[in-house]
Structure formats: C-alpha cells, structure tokens
PDB file of C-alpha atoms in Angstrom:
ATOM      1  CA  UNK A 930      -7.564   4.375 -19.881  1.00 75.00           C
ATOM      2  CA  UNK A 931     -10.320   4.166 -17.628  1.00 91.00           C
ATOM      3  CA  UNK A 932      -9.466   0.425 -16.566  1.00 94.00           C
ATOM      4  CA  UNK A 933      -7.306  -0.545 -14.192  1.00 92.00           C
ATOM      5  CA  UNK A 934      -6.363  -4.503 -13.846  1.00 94.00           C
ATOM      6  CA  UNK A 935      -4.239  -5.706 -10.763  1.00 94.00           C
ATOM      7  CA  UNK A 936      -3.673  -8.512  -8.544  1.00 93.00           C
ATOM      8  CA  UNK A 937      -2.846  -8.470  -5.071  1.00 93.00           C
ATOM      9  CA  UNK A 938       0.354 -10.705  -4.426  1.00 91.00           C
ATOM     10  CA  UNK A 939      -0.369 -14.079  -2.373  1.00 91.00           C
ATOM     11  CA  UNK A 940      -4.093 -13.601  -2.715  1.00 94.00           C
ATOM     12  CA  UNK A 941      -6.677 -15.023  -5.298  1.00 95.00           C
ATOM     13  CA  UNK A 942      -8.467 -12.256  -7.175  1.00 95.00           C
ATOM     14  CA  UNK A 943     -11.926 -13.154  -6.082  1.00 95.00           C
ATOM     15  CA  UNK A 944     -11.122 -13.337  -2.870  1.00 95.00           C
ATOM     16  CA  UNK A 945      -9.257  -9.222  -2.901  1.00 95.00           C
ATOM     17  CA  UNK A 946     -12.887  -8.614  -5.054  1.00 95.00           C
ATOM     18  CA  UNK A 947     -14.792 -10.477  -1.790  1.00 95.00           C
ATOM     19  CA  UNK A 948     -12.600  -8.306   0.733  1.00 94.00           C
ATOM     20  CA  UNK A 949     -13.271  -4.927  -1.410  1.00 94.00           C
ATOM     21  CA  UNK A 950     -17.117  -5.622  -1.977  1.00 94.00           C
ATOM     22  CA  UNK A 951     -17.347  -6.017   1.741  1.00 92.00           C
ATOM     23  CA  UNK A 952     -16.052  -2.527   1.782  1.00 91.00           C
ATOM     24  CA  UNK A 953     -18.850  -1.284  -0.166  1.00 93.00           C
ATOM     25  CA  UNK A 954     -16.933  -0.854  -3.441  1.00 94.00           C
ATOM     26  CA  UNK A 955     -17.437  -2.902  -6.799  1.00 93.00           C
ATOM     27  CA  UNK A 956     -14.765  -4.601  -8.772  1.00 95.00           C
ATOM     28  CA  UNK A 957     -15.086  -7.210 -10.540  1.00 94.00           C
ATOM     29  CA  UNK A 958     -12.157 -10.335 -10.540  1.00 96.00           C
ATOM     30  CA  UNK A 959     -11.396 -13.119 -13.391  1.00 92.00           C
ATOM     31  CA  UNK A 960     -10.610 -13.491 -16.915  1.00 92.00           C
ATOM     32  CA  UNK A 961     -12.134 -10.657 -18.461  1.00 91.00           C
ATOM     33  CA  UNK A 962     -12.163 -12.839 -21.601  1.00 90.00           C
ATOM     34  CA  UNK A 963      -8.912 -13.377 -21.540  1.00 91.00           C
ATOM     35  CA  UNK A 964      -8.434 -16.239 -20.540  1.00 91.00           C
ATOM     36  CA  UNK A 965      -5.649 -17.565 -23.236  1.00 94.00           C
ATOM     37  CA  UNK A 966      -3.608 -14.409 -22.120  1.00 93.00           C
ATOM     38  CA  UNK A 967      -4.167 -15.444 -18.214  1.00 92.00           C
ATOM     39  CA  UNK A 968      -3.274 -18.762 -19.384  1.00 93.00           C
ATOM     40  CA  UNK A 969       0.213 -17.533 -21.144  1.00 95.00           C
ATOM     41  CA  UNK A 970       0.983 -15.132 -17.765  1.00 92.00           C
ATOM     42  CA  UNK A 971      -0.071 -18.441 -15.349  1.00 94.00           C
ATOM     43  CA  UNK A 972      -2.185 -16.338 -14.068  1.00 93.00           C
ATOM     44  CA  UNK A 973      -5.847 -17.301 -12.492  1.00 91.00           C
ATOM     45  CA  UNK A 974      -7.081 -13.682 -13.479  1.00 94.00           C
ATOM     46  CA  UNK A 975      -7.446 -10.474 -12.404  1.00 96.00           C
ATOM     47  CA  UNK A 976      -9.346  -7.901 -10.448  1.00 96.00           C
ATOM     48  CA  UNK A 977     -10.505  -4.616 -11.816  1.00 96.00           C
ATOM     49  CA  UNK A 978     -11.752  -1.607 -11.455  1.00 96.00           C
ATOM     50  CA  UNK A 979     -13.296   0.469 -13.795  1.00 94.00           C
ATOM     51  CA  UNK A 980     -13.779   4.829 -13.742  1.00 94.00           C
ATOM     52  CA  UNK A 981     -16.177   6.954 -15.097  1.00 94.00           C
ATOM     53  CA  UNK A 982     -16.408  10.430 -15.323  1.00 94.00           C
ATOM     54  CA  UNK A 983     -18.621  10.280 -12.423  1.00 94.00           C
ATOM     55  CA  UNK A 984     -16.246   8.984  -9.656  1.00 94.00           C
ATOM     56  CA  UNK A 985     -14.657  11.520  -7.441  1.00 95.00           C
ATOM     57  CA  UNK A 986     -10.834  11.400  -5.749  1.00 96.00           C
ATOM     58  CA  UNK A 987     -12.926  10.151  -2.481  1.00 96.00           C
ATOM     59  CA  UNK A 988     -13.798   6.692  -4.600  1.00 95.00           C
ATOM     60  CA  UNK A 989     -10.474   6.545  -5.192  1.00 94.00           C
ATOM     61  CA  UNK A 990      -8.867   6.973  -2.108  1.00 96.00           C
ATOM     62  CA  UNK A 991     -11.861   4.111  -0.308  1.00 96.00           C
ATOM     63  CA  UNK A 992     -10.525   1.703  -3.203  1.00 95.00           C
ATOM     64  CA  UNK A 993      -7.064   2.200  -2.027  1.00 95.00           C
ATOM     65  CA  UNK A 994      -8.013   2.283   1.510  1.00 95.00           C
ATOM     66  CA  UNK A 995      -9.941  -1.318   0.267  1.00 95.00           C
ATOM     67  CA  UNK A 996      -6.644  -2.557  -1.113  1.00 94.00           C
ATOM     68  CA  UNK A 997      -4.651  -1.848   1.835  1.00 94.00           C
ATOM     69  CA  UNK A 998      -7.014  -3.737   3.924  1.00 92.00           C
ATOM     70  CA  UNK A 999      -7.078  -6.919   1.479  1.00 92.00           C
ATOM     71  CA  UNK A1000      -3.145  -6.710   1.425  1.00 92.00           C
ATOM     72  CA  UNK A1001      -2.922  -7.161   5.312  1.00 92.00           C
ATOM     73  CA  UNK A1002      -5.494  -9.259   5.242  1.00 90.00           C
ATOM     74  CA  UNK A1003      -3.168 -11.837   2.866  1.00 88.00           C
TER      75      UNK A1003
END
C-alpha cells in the first residue's frame, strides 16, 4: 500500500501535520472518513502520508527527518 497512517505519541495529529508542512512536506491529518473507526480506537485521527511512483528515497528520508523533529518537539 501506498498509504501510510500514524500518529505521533503525546501530540495531536494536526499539530505533527503543522510541524511537517513547516518542513516543506505535505501530509494531511484527521479522520480520513473514518471517523466511526477513530471513534471505536478513541482516537482524534490520524496523519498520513501518501506515495506515488514519483517520490524518491530522498522524500522519504526528509519525512522521517520531519517526524523526528515533531517527536522532540512533543
């Protein structure tokens, strides 16, 4: 799968998207329409990032990089 959905622990998920975006890199963060299933997993949603053929092992690497920074930043 080409989706990845994650949550940072101790932070909100728009806020790790906020942190992330400021980093240049674009995630989204919320309920996907899900919400029922965020609901069941208490929950207030999730970010995620999506991959396309066109993304290179350098995207990925920034987006950790990106998570690493939201992390210590929470």
């Amino acid at each position: 799968a080409a989706i990845l959905s994650f949550l940072v622990e101790g932070a909100h998920p728009s806020d790790v998207a906020s942190i992330i975006d400021h980093e240049g890199i674009a995630i989204r963060a919320g309920h996907h329409c899900c919400q029922p299933l965020m609901k069941r997993l208490r929950i207030p949603g999730t970010c995620r990032a999506s991959f396309s053929i066109y993304n290179t092992k350098a995207d990925v690497d920034a987006l950790e990089r990106s998570l690493i920074k939201a992390k210590e930043f929470f």
